[in-house]
Coordinates of C-alpha atoms in Angstrom, one line a residue:
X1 CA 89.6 121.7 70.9
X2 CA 92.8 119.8 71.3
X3 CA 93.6 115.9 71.8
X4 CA 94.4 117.0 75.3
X5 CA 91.4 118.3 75.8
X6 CA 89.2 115.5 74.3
X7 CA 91.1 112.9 76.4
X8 CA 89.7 113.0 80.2
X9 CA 92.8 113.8 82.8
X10 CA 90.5 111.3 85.5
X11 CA 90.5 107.8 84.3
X12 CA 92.3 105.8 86.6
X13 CA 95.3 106.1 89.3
X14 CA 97.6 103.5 88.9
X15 CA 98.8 103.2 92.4
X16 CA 99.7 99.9 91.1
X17 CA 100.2 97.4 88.2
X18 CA 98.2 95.4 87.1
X19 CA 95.2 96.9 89.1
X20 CA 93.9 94.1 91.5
X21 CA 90.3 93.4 89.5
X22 CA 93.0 91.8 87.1
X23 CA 93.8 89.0 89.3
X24 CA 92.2 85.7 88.9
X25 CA 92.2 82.6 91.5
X26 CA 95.1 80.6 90.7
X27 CA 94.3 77.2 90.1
X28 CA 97.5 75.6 91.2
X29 CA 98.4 77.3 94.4
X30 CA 101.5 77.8 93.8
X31 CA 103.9 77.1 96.6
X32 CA 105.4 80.5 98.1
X33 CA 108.6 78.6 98.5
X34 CA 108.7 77.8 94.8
X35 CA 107.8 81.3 93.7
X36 CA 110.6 82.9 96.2
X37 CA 113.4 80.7 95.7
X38 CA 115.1 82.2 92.8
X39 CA 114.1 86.0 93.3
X40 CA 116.6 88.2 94.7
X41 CA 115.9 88.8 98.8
X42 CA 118.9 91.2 100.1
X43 CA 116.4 94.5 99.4
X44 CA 113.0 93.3 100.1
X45 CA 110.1 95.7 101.1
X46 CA 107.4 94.5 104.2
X47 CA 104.1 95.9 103.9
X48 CA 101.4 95.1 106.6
X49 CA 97.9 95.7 105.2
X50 CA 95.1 96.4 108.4
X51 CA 91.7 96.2 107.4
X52 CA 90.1 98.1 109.5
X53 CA 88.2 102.1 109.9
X54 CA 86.4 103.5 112.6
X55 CA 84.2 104.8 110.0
X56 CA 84.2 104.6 105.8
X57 CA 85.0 107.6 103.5
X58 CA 82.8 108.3 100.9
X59 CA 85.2 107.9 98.3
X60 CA 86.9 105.0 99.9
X61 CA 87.5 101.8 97.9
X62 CA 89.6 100.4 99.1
X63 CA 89.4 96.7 101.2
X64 CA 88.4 98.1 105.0
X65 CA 85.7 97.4 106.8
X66 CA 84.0 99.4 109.4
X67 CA 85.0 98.5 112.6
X68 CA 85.5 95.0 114.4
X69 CA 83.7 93.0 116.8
X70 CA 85.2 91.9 120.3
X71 CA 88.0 89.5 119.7
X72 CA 88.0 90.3 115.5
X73 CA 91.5 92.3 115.8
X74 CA 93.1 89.9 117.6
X75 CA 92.0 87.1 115.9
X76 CA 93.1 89.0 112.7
X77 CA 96.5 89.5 114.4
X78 CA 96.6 85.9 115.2
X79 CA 96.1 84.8 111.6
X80 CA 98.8 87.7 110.1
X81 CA 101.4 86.0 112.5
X82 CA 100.7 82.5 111.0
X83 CA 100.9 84.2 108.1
X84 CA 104.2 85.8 108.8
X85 CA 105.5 82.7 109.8
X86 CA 104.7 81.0 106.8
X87 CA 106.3 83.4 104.9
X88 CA 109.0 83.9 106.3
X89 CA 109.7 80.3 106.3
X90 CA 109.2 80.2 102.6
X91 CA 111.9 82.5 102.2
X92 CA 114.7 80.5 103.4
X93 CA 118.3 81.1 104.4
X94 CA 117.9 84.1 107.2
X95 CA 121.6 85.6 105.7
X96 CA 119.9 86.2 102.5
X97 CA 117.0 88.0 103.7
X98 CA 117.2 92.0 104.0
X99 CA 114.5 94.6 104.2
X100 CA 115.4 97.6 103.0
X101 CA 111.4 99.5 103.9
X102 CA 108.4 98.8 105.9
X103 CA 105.0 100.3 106.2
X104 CA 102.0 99.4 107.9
X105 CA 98.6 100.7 106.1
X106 CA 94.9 100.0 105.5
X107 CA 92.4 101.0 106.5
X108 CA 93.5 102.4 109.5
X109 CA 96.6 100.8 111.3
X110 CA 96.2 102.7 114.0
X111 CA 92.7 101.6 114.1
X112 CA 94.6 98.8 116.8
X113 CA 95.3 100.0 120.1
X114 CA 98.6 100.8 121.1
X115 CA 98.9 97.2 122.6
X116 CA 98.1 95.7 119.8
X117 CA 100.3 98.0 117.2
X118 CA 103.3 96.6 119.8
X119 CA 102.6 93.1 118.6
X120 CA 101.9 94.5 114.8
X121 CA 106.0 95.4 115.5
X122 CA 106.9 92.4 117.0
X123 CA 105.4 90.3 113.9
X124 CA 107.5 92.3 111.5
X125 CA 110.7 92.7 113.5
X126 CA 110.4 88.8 115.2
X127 CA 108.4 86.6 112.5
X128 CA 110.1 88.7 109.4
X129 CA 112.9 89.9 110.6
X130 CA 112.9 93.5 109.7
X131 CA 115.1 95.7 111.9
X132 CA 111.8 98.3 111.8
X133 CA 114.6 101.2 113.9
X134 CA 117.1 100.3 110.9
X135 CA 115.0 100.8 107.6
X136 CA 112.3 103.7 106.6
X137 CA 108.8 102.5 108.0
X138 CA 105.8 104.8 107.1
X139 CA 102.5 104.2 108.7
X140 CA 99.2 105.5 107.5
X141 CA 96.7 106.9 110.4
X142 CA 93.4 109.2 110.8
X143 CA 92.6 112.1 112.7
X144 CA 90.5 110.3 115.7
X145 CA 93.1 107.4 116.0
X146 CA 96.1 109.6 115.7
X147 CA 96.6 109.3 119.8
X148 CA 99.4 109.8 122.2
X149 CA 99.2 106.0 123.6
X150 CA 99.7 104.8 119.9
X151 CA 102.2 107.3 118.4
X152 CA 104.5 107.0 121.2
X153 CA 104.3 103.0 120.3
X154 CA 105.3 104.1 116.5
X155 CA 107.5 106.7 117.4
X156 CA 109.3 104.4 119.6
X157 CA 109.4 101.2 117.0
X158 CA 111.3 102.9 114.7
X159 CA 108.5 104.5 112.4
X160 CA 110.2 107.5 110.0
X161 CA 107.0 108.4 108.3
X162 CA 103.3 109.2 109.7
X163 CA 100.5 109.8 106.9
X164 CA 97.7 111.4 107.8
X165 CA 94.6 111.4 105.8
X166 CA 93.0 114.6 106.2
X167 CA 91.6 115.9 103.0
X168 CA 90.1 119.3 103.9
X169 CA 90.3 121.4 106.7
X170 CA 87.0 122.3 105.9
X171 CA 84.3 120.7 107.6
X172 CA 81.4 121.4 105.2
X173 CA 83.6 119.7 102.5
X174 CA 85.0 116.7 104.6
X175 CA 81.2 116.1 105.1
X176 CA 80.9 116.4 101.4
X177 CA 83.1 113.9 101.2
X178 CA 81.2 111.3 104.1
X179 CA 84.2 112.1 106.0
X180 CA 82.5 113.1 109.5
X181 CA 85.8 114.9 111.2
X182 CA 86.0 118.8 112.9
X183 CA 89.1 120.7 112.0
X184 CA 89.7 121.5 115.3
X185 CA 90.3 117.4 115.9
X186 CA 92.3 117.5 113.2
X187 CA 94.4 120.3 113.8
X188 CA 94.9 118.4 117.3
X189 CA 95.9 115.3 116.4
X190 CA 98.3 117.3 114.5
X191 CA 99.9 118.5 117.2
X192 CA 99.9 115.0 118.8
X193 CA 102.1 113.9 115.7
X194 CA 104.2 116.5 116.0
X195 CA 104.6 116.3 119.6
X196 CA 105.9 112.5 119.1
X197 CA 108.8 113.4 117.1
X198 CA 108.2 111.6 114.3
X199 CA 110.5 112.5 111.5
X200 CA 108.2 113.2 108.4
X201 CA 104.7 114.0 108.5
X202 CA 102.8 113.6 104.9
X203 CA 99.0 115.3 104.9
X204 CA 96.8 114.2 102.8
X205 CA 94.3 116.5 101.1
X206 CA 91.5 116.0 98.1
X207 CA 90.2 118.7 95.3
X208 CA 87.5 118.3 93.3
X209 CA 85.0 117.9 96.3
X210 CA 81.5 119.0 95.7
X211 CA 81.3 123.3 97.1
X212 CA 85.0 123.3 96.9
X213 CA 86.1 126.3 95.6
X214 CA 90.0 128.2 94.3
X215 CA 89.7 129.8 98.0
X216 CA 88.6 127.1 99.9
X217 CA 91.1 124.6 98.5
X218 CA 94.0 127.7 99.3
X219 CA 92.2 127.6 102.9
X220 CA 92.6 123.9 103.3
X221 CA 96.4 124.1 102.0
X222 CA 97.6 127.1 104.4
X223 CA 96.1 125.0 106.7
X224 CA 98.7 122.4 106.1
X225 CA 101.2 124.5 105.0
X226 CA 100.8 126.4 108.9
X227 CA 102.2 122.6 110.3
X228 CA 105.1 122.2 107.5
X229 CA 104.7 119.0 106.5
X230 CA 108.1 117.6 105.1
X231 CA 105.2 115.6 102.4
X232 CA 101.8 117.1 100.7
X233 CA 99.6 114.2 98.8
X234 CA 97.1 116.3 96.6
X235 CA 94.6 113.8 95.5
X236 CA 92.0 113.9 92.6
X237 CA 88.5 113.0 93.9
X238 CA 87.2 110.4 92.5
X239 CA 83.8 108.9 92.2
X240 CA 84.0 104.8 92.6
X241 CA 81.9 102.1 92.1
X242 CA 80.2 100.8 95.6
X243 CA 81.6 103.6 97.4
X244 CA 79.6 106.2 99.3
X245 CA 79.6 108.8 97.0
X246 CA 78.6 106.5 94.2
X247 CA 75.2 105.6 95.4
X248 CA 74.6 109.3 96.4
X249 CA 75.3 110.0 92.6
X250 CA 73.2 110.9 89.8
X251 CA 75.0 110.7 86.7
X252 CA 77.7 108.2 86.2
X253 CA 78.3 109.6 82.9
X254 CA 81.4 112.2 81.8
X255 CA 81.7 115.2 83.9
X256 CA 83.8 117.5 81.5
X257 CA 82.7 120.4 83.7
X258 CA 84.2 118.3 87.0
X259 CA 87.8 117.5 85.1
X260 CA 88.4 121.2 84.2
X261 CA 87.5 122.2 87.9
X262 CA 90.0 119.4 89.2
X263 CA 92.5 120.2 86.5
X264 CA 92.2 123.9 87.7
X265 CA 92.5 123.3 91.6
X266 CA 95.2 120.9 90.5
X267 CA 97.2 123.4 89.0
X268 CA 96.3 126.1 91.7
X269 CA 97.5 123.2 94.6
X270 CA 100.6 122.5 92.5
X271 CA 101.7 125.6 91.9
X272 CA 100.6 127.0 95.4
X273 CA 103.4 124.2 97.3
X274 CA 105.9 125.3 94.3
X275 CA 105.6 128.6 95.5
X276 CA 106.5 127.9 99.6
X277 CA 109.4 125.3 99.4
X278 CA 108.4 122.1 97.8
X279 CA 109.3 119.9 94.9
X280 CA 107.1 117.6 93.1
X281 CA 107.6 114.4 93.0
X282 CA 104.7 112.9 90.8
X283 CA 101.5 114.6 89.8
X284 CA 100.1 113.6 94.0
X285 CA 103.5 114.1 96.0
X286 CA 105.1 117.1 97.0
X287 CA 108.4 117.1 99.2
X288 CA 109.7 120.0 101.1
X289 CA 112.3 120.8 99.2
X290 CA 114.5 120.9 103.0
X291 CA 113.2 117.5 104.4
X292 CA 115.1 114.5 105.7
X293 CA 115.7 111.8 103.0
X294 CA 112.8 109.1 103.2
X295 CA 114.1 106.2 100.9
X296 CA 111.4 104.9 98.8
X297 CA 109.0 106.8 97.4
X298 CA 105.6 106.6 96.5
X299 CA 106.0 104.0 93.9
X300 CA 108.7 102.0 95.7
X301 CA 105.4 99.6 96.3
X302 CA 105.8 98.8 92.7
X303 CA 109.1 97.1 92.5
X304 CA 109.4 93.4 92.9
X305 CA 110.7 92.1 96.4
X306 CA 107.6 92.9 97.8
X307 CA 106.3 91.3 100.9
X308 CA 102.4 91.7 101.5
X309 CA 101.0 90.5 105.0
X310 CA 97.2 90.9 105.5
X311 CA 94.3 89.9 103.5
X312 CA 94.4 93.3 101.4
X313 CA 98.1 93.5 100.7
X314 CA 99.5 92.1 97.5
X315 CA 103.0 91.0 96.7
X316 CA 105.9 91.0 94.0
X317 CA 107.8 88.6 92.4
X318 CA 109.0 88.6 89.0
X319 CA 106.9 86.0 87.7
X320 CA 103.9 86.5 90.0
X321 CA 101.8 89.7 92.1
X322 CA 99.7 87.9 94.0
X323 CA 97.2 88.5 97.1
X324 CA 93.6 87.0 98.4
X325 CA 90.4 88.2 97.1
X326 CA 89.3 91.5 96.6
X327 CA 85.9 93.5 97.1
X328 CA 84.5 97.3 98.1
X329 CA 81.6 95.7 99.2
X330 CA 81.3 95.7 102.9
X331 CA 79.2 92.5 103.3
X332 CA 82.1 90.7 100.8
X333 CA 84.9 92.4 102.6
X334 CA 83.7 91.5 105.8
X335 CA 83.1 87.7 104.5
X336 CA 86.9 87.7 103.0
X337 CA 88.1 88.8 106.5
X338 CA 86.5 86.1 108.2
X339 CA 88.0 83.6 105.9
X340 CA 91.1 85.0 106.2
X341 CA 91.2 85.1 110.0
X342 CA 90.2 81.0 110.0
X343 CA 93.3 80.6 107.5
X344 CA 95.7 77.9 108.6
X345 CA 97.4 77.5 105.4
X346 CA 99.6 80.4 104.2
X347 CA 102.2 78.3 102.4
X348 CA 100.7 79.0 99.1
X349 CA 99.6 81.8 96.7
X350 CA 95.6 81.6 96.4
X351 CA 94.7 84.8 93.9
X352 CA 96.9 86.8 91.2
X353 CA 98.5 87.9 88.2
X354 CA 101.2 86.1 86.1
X355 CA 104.0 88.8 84.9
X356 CA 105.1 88.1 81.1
X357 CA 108.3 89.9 79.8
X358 CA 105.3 92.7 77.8
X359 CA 104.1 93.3 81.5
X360 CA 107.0 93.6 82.9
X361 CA 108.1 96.2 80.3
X362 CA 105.1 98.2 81.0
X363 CA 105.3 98.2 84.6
X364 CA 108.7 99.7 84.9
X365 CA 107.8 101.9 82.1
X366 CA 104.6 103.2 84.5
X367 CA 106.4 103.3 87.5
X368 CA 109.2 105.5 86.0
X369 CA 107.4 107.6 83.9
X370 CA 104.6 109.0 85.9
X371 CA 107.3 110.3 88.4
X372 CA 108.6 114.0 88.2
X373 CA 112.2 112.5 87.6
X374 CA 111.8 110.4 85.1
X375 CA 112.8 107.2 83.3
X376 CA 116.7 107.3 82.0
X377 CA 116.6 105.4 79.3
X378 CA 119.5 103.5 79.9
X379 CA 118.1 101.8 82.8
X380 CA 115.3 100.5 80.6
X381 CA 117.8 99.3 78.3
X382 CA 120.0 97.6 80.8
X383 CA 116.9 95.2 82.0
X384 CA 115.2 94.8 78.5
X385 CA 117.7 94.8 76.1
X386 CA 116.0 97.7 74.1
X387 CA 114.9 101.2 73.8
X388 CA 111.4 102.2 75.7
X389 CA 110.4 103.3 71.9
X390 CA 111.1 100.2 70.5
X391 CA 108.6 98.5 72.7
X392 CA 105.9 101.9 73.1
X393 CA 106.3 103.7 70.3
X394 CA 103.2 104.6 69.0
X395 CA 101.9 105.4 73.0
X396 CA 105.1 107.7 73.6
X397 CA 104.7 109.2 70.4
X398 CA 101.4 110.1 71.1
X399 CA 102.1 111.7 74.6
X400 CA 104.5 113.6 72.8
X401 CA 102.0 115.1 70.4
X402 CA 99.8 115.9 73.3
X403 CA 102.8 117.5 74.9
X404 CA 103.0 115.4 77.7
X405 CA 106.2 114.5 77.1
X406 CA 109.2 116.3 77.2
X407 CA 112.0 116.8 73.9
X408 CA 114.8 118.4 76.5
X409 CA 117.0 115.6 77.1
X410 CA 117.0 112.5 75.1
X411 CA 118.5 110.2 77.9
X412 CA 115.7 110.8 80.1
X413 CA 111.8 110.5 79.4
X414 CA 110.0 113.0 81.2
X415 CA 106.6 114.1 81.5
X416 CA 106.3 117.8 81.2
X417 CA 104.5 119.7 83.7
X418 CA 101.3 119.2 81.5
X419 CA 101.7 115.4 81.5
X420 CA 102.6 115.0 85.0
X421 CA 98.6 117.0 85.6
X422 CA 97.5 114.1 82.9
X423 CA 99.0 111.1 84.4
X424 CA 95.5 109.5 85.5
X425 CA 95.4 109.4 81.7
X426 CA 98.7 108.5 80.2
X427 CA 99.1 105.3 82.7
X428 CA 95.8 103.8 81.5
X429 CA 97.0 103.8 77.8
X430 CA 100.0 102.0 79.0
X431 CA 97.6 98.7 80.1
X432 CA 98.0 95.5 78.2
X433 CA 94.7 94.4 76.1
X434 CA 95.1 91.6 78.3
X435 CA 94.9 93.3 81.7
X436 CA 92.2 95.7 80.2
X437 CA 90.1 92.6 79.4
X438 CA 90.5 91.2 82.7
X439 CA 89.6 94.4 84.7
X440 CA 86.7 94.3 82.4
X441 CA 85.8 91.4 83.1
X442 CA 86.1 91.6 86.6
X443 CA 82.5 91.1 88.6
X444 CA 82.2 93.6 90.7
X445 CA 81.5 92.5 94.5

């Protein structure tokens, strides 16, 4: 058996760096003018988190609730718009401040009505001041909420981008998943978003679901295909603590049997999109290879000059990623809403994670590396003075003996098509001891 093989491909997707369960409450509450004043704010990027699902996936952790009570998404509006203000406020001089991207995502954005996705617009165009028709502005949506009333609002603010979490177009596996949807909804709200005009529709889909076989995942991805989708996001399944499928499971050990049949519909998926038009972009994105440009992509989250609004979004500065509590819980989510909604005070930063030069380093290297394109190695040395291998040797030196790693072109490092399958593995190896401590540590709730 190889090291490859001995070394699970599923063990974490860094979406982001340091993972949330590493923040901590911050003691002093640092003021959001303090933290902005010296950072760079002609490129910034809004993101507006909403917290909120007309129903919970089963392998959904992420900070939703199911939901809201009369008057709870208007109250939540109210509080993102005092948030805005205070924000925007603590950035200062308007002639400095540009955003160059926007997105709205959750949860469910358009969980809100189409009312009230007019005034989600008007508190990033009027309290932040992003020209939303001017910059790239991708909004995440469902199948059942994906309505005309609503995607005429987005089509008409300015929205580039619609993402559309589908993850099979079979039913018997989307209720495998505790995702209660019919194909022949999703297929129409399909049609809805294409109907709008919208420039780039991204599907979502998920392998690795229990029943899911090599010709039902090539059913599920014709059935995409049949809509041509400028973006495909072919996701892993995973199995999370406090999510749905987690309390249905049985063995929380290693599933070596479940990493070779994801690795397998992986490669099938991959090569599948490969074969009709598309490029790969990192080991989830694929990008028809004739689509409009989109800006950012899927890690542009990553880069500092990030704007959070919404008690799930986090934000960038150098020094700094910071945000308000996290949980998967739904009674703790649900309690963290309710604070957040009674919030007067958004001038300071109330929960994160302070960003030494080693974390810095290893961020850029993440964010770089697990991309199909690369990192060129002379970018890393313009902002850190150094060679990547002066600073991760002995980790890039062991992707390269797995052959993860590429030996092609020695300005660039690039994962090879191997790697790119492994990168749920190779960005875990790249966390600090002190980030792995503190998602250790972290209580779950």
């Amino acid at each position: 058996m190889t090291t490859a093989q001995l070394t699970s491909p599923y063990q974490n997707y860094v979406y982001a760096y340091p993972h949330k369960t590493a923040y901590r409450t911050l003691d002093d509450r640092p003021r959001l003018r303090d933290l902005w004043a010296a950072e760079p704010k002609d490129t910034l990027s809004l993101y507006l988190h909403i917290p909120f699902c007309e129903v919970r996936c089963g392998f959904c952790n992420l900070f939703t609730r199911i939901g809201a009570p009369d008057g709870l998404t208007g109250a939540y509006l109210d509080a993102l718009e005092r948030q805005a203000t205070a924000v925007r406020d603590a950035l200062g001089d308007t002639d400095e401040v540009r955003f160059a991207t926007a997105a709205f995502g959750g949860g469910t954005p358009t969980f809100l009505t189409a009312a009230e996705l007019e005034r989600l617009c008007d508190i990033a165009e009027h309290r932040m001041g992003a020209d939303l028709r001017a910059v790239p502005l991708s909004v995440e949506a469902s199948p059942a909420t994906a309505t005309a009333d609503r995607l005429a609002v987005l089509a008409d603010r300015g929205t580039t981008r619609l993402s559309l979490g589908v993850q099979s177009f079979v039913d018997t596996e989307a209720r495998a998943a505790v995702r209660p949807q019919r194909r022949a909804d999703v297929e129409a709200a399909l049609g809805r978003i294409r109907d709008a005009r919208i420039p780039v529709l991204n599907i979502d889909l998920i392998y690795g679901i229990d029943g899911q076989t090599e010709e039902s995942w090539r059913h599920s991805l014709d059935a995409a295909l049949a809509w041509r989708p400028e973006e495909l996001y072919l996701y892993p399944l995973y199995v999370r603590p406090l999510t749905g499928l987690d309390r249905r499971s049985t063995d929380p050990g290693p599933d070596p049997a479940w990493d070779e049949q994801r690795l397998r519909l992986y490669r099938a998926g991959r090569d599948h999109l490969l074969a009709h038009g598309y490029t790969q972009q990192s080991m989830r994105m694929f990008r028809r290879t004739d689509a409009p440009p989109q800006g950012a992509d899927d890690y542009a989250c990553q880069t500092d000059g990030m704007i959070g609004l919404g008690c799930g979004a986090r934000s960038y500065t150098a020094g700094l990623h910071y945000s308000f509590d996290y949980a998967v819980d739904m009674h703790q989510i649900r309690g963290i809403i309710d604070d957040y909604v009674t919030t007067t005070d958004f001038a300071h930063a109330e929960v994160g994670y302070r960003m030494d030069p080693d974390e810095a380093r290893r961020r850029h290297l993440l964010q770089s590396l697990l991309q199909a394109e690369g990192l060129p190695v002379a970018d890393y040395r313009a902002r850190f003075g150094s060679a990547p291998t002066d600073h991760f040797g002995a980790e890039l030196a062991r992707f390269a003996g797995r052959g993860w790693l590429t030996d092609t072109d020695p300005t660039t490092l690039r994962l090879t098509p191997e790697g790119l399958a492994h990168s749920d593995a190779i960005g875990p190896e790249l966390f600090s001891p002190a980030v792995r401590a503190a998602m250790a540590a972290y209580d779950r709730k």
